[in-house]
Short mmCIF file of N, CA and C in Angstrom, two decimals:
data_model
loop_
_atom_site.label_atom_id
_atom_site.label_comp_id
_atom_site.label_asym_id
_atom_site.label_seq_id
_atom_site.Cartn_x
_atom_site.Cartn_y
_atom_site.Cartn_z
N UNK A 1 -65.63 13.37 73.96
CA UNK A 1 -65.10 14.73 74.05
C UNK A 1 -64.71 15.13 75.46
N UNK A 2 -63.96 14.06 76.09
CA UNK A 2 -63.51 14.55 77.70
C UNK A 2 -64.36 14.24 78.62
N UNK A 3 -63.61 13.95 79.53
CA UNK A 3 -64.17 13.36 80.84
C UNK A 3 -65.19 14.79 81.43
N UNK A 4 -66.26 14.03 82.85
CA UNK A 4 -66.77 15.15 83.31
C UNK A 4 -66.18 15.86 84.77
N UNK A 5 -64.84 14.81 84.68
CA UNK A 5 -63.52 15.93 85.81
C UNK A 5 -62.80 16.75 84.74
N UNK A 6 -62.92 16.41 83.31
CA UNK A 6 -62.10 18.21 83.16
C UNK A 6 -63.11 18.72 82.92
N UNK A 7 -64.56 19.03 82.96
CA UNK A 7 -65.54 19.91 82.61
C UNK A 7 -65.68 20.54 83.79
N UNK A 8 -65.53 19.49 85.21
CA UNK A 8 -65.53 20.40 86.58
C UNK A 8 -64.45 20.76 86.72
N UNK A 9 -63.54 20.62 86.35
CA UNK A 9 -62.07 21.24 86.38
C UNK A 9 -62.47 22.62 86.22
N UNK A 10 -63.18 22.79 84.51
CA UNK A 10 -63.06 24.02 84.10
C UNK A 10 -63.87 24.94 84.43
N UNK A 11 -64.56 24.74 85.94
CA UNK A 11 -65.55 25.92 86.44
C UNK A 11 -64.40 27.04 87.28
N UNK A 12 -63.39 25.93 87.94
CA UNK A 12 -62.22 26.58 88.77
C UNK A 12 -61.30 26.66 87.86
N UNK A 13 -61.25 27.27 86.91
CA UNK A 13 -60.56 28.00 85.83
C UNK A 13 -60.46 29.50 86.30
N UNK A 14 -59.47 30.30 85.85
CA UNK A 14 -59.48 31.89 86.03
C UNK A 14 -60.31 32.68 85.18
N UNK A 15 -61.40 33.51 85.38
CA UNK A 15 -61.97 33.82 84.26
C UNK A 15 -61.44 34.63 83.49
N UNK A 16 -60.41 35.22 83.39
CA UNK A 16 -59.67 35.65 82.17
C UNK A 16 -59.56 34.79 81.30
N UNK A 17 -59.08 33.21 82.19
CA UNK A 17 -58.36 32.33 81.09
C UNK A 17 -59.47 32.18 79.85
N UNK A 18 -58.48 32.17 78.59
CA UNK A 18 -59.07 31.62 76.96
C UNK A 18 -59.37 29.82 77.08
N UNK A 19 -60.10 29.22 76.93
CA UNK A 19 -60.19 27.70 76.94
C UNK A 19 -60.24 27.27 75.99
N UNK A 20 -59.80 26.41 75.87
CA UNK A 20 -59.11 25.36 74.56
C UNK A 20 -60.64 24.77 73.61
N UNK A 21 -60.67 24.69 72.79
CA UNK A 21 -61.82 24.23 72.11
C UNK A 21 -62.49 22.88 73.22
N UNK A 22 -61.08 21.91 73.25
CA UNK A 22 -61.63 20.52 73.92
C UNK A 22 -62.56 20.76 75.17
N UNK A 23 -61.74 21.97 75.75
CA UNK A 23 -61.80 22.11 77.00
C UNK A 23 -63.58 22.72 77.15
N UNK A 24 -63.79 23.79 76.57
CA UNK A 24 -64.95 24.05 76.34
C UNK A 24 -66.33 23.23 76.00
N UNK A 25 -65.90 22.05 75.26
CA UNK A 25 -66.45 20.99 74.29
C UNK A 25 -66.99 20.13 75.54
N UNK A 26 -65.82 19.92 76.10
CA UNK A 26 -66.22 18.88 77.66
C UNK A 26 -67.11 19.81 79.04
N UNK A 27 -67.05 21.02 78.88
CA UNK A 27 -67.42 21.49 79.64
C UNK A 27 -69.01 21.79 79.26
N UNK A 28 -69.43 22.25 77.74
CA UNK A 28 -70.73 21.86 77.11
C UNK A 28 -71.02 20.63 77.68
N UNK A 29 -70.45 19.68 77.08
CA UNK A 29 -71.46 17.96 77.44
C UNK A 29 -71.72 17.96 78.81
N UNK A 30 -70.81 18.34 79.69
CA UNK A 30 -71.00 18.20 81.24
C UNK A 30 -72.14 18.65 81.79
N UNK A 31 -72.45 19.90 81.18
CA UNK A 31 -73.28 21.29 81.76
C UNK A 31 -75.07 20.64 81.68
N UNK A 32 -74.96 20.23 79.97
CA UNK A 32 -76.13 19.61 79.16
C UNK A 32 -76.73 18.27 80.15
N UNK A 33 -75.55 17.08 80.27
CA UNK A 33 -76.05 16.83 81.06
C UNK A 33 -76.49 16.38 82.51
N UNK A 34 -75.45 17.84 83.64
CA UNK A 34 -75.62 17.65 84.78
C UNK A 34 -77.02 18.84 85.16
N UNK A 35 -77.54 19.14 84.30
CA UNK A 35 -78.20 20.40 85.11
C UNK A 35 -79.75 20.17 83.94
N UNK A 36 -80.87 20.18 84.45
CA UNK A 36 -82.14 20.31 83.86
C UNK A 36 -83.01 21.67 84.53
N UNK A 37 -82.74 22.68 84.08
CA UNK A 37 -83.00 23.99 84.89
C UNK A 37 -84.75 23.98 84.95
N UNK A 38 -84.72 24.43 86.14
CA UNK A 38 -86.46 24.39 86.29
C UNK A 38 -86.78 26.58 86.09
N UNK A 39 -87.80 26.55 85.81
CA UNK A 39 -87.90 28.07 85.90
C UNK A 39 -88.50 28.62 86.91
N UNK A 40 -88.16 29.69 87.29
CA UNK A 40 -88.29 30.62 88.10
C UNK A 40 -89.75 31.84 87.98
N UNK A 41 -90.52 31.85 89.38
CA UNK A 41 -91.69 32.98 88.32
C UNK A 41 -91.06 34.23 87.89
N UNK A 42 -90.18 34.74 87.79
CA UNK A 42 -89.90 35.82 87.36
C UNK A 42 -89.24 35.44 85.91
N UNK A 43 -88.78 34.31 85.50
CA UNK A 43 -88.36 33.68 84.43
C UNK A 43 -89.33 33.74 83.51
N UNK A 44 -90.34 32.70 83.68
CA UNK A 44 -91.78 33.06 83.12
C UNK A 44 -92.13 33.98 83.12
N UNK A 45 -92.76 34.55 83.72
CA UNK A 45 -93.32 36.10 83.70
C UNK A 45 -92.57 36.66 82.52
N UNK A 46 -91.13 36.96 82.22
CA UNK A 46 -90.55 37.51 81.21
C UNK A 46 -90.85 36.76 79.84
N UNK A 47 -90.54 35.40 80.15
CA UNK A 47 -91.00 34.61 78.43
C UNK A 47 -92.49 34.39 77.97
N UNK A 48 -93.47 34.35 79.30
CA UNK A 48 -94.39 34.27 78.75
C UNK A 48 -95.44 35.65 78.34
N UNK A 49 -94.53 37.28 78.96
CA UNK A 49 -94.88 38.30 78.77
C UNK A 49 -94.27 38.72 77.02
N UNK A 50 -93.11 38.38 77.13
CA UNK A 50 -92.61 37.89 75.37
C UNK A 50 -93.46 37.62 74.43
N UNK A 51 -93.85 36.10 74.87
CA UNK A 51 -95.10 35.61 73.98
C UNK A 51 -96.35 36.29 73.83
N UNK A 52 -96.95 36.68 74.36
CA UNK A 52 -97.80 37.35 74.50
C UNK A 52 -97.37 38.58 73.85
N UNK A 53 -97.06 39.31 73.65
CA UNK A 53 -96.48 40.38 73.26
C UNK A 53 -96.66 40.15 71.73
N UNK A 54 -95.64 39.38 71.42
CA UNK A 54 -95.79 38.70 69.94
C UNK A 54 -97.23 38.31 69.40
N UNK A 55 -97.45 37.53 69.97
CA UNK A 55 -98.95 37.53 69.59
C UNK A 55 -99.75 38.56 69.11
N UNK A 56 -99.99 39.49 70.05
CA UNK A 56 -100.67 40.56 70.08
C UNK A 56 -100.03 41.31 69.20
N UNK A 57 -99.17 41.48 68.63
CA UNK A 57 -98.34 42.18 67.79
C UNK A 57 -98.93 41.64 66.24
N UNK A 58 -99.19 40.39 66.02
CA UNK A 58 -99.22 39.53 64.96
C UNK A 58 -100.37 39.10 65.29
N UNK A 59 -101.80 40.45 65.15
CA UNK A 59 -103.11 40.62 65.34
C UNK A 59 -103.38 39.87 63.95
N UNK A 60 -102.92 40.35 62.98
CA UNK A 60 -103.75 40.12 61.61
C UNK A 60 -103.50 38.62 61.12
N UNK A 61 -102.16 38.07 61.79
CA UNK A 61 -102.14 36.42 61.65
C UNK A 61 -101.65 36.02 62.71
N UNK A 62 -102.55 35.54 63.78
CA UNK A 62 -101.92 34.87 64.64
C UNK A 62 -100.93 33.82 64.53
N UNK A 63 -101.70 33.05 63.94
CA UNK A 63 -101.58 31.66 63.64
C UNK A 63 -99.72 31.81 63.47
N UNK A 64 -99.26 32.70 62.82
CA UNK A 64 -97.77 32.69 62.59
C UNK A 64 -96.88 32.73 63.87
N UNK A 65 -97.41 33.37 64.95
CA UNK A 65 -96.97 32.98 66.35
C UNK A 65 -97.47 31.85 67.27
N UNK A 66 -96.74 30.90 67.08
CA UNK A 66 -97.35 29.55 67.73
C UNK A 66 -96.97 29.52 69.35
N UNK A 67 -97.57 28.26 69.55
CA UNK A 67 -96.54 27.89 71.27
C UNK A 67 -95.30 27.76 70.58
N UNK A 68 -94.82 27.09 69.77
CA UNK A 68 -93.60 26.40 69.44
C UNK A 68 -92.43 28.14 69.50
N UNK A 69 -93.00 29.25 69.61
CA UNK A 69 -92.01 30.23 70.40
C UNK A 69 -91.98 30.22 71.21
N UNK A 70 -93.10 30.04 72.60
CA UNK A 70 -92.71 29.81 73.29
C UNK A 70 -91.97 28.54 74.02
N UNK A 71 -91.85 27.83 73.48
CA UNK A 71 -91.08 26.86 73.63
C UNK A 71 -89.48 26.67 73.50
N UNK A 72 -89.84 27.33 72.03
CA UNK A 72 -88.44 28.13 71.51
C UNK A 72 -87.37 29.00 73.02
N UNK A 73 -88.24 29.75 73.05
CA UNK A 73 -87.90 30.69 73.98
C UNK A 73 -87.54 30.41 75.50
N UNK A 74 -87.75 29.05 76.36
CA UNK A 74 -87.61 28.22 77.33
C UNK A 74 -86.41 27.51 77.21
N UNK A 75 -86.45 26.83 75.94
CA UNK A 75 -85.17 25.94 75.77
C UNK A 75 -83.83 27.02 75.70
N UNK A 76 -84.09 27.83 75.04
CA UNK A 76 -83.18 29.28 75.07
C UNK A 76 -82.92 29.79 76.40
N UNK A 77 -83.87 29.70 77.26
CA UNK A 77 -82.84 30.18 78.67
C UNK A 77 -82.93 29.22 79.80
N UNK A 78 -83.49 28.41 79.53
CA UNK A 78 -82.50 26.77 79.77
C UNK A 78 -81.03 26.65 79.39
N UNK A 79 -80.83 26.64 78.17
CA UNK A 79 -79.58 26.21 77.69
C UNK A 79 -78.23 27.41 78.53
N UNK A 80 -79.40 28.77 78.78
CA UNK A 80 -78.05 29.75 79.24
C UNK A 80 -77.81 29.34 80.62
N UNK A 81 -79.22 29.14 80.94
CA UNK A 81 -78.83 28.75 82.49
C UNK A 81 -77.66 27.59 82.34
N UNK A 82 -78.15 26.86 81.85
CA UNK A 82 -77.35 25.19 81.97
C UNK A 82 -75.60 26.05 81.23
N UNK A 83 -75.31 26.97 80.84
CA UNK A 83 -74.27 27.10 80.57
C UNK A 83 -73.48 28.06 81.50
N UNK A 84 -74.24 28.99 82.31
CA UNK A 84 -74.08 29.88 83.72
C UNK A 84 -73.98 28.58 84.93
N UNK A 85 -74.16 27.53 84.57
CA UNK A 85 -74.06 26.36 85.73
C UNK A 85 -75.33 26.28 86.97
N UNK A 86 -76.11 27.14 86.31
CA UNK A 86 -77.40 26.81 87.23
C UNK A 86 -78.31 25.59 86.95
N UNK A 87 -78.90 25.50 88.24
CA UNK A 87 -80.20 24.45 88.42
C UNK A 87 -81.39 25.29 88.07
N UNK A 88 -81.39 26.43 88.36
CA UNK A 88 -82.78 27.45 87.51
C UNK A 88 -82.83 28.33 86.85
N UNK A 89 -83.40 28.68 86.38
CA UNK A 89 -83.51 29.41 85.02
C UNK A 89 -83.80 31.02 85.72
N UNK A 90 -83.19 31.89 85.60
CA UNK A 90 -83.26 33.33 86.26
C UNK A 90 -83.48 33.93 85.04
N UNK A 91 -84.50 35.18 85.79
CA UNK A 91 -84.46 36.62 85.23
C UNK A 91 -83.78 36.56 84.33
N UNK A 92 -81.96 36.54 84.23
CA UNK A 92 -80.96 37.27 83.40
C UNK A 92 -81.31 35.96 82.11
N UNK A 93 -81.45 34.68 82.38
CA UNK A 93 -81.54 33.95 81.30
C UNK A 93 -82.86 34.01 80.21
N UNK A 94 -84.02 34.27 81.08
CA UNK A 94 -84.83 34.86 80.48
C UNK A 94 -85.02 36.05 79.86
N UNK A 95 -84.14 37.16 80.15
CA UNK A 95 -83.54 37.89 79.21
C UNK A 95 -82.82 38.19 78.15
N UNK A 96 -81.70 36.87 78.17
CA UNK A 96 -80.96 36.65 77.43
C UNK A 96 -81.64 36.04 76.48
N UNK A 97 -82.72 34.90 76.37
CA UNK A 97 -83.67 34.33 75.42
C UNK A 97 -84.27 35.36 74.53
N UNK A 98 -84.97 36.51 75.65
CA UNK A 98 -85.63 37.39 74.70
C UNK A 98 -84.68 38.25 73.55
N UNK A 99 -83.45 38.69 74.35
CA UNK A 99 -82.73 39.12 73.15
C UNK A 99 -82.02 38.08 72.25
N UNK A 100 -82.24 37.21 72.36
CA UNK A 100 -81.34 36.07 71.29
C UNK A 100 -82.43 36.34 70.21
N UNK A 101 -83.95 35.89 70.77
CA UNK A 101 -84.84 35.88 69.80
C UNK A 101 -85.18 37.30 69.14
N UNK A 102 -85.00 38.42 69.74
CA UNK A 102 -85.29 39.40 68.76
C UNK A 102 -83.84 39.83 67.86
N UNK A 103 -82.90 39.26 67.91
CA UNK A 103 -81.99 39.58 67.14
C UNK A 103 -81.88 38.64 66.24
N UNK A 104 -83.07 37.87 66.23
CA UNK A 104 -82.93 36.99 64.76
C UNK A 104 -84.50 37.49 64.36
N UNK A 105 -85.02 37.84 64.67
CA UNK A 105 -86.45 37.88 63.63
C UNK A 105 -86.37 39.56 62.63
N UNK A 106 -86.29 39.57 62.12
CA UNK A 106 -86.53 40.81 61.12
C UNK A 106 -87.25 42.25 61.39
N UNK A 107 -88.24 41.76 62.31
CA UNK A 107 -88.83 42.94 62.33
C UNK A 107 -89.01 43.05 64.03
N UNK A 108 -87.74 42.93 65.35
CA UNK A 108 -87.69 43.03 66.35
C UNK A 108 -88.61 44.26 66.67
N UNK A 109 -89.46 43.60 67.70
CA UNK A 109 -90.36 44.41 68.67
C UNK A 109 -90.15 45.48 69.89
N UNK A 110 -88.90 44.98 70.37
CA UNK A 110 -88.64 45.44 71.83
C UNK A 110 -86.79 45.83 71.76
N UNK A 111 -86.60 45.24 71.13
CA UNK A 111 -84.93 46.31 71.06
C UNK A 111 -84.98 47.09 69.69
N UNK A 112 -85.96 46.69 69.02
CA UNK A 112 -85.67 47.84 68.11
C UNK A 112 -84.80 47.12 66.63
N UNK A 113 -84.27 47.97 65.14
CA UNK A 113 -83.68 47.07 64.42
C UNK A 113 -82.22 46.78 64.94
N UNK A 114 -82.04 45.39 64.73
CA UNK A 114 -80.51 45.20 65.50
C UNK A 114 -79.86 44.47 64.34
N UNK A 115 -78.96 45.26 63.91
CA UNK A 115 -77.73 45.04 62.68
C UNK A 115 -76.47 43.97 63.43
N UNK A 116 -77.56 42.79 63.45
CA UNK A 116 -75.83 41.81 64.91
C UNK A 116 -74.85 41.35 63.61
N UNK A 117 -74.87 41.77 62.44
CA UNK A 117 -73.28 41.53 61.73
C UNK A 117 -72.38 42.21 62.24
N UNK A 118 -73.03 43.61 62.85
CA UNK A 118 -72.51 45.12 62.73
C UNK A 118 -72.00 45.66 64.25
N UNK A 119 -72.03 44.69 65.09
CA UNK A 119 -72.10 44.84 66.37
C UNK A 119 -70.94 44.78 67.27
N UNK A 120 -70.41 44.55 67.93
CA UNK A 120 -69.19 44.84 68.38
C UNK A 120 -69.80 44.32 69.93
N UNK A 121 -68.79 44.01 70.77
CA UNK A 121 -69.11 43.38 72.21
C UNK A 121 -68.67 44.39 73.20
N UNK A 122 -69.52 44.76 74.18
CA UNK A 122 -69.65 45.88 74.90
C UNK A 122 -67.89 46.02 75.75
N UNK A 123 -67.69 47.09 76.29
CA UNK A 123 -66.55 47.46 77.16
C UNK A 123 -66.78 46.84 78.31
N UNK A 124 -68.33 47.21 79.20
CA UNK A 124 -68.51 46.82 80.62
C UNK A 124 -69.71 46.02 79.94
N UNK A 125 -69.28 44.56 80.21
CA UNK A 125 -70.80 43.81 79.54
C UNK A 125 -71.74 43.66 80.93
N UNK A 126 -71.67 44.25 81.52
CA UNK A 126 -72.53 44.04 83.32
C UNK A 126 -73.20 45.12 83.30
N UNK A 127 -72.94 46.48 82.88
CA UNK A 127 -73.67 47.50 82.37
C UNK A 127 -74.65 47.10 81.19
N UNK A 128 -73.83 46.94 79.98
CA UNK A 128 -74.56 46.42 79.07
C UNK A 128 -75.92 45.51 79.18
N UNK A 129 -75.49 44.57 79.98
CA UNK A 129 -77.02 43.57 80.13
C UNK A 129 -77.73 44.06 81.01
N UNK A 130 -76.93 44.96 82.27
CA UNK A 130 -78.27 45.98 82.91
C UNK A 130 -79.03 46.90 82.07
N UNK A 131 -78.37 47.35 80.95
CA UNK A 131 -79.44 48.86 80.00
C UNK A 131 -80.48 47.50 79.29
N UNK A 132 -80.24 46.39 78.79
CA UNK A 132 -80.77 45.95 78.24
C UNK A 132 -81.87 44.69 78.98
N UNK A 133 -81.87 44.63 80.45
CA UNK A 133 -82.76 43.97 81.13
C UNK A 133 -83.46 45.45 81.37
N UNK A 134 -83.07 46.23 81.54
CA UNK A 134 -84.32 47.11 81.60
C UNK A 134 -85.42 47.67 80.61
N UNK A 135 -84.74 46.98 79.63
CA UNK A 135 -85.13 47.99 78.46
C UNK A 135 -86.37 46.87 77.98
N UNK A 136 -86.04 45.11 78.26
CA UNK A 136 -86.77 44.53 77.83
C UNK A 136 -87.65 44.56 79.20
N UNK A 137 -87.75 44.16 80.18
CA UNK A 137 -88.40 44.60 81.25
C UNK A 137 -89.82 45.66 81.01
N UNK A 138 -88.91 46.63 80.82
CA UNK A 138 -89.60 48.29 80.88
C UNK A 138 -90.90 47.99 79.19
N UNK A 139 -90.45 46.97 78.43
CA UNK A 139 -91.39 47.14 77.49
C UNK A 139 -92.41 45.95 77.60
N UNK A 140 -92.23 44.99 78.60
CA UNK A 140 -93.28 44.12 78.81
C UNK A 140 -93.60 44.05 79.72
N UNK A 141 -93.58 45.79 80.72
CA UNK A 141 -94.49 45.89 81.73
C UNK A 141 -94.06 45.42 82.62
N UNK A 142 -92.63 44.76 82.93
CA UNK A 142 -92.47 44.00 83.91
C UNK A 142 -90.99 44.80 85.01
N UNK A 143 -91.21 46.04 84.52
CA UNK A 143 -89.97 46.83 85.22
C UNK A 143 -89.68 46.17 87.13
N UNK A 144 -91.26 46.33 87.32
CA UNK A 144 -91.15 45.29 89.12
C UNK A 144 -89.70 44.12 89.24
N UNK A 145 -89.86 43.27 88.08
CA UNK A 145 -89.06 42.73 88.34
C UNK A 145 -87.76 42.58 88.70
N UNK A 146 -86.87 43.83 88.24
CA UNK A 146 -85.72 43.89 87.78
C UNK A 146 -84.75 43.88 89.52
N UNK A 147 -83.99 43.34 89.17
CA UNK A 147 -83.02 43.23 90.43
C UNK A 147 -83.65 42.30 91.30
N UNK A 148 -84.62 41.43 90.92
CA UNK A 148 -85.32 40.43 91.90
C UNK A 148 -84.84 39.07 92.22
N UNK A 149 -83.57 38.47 91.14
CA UNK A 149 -83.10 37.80 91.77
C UNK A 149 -81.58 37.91 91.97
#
């Protein structure tokens, strides 16, 4: 699926530009495997304040919240990092994990019910992921963090 000179090609792309399926395709394999993101303490702190959270939430059966979320939840902002082109895993990716994962479980904890058939993609998405790093932040106690990296 393409060499890994058009995947570095396509970092010096315009970010307006639309990219071609291939182009994207080569730029996945490249990303996957030039970059093994290590995490950051403020990374942790957010996924493993997540987990915990869950847990404690799912008093009457633990057992239904395993490590294997948190695990879940690592490889999830790994993969964003590794697709933002980082070597570490930041704040914003660890954010992005937490909302991936509460917009698939049914009974979301920390954003609340989220209808993502129903959703529409923000005007200013830089605003957008600021209301929503705060919002997950602000509910796992971890407001200190915000703007830290």
């Amino acid at each position: 699926p393409g060499s890994s000179t058009e995947a570095e090609d396509a970092v010096d792309t315009d970010p307006g530009d639309t990219w071609a399926f291939d182009k994207l395709q080569a730029y996945i394999a490249y990303v996957k495997s030039a970059f093994q993101p290590e995490t950051t303490s403020a990374s942790e702190q957010v996924l493993t304040g997540y987990y915990q959270m869950q847990r404690q939430r799912d008093t009457l059966n633990a057992a239904r919240t395993t490590i294997r979320l948190l695990e879940s939840l690592i490889r999830l902002a790994q993969a964003h990092a590794r697709l933002m082109f980082r070597e570490k895993v930041l704040l914003a990716d660890a954010v992005v994990a937490v909302v991936l994962m509460e917009s698939t479980m049914l009974s979301a904890s920390i954003l609340g019910s989220i209808d993502t058939l129903h959703t529409t993609f923000p005007e200013d998405s830089d605003l957008f992921y600021a209301e929503l790093e705060a919002l997950v932040l602000s509910r796992l106690n971890l407001a200190h963090l915000g703007g830290a990296e």
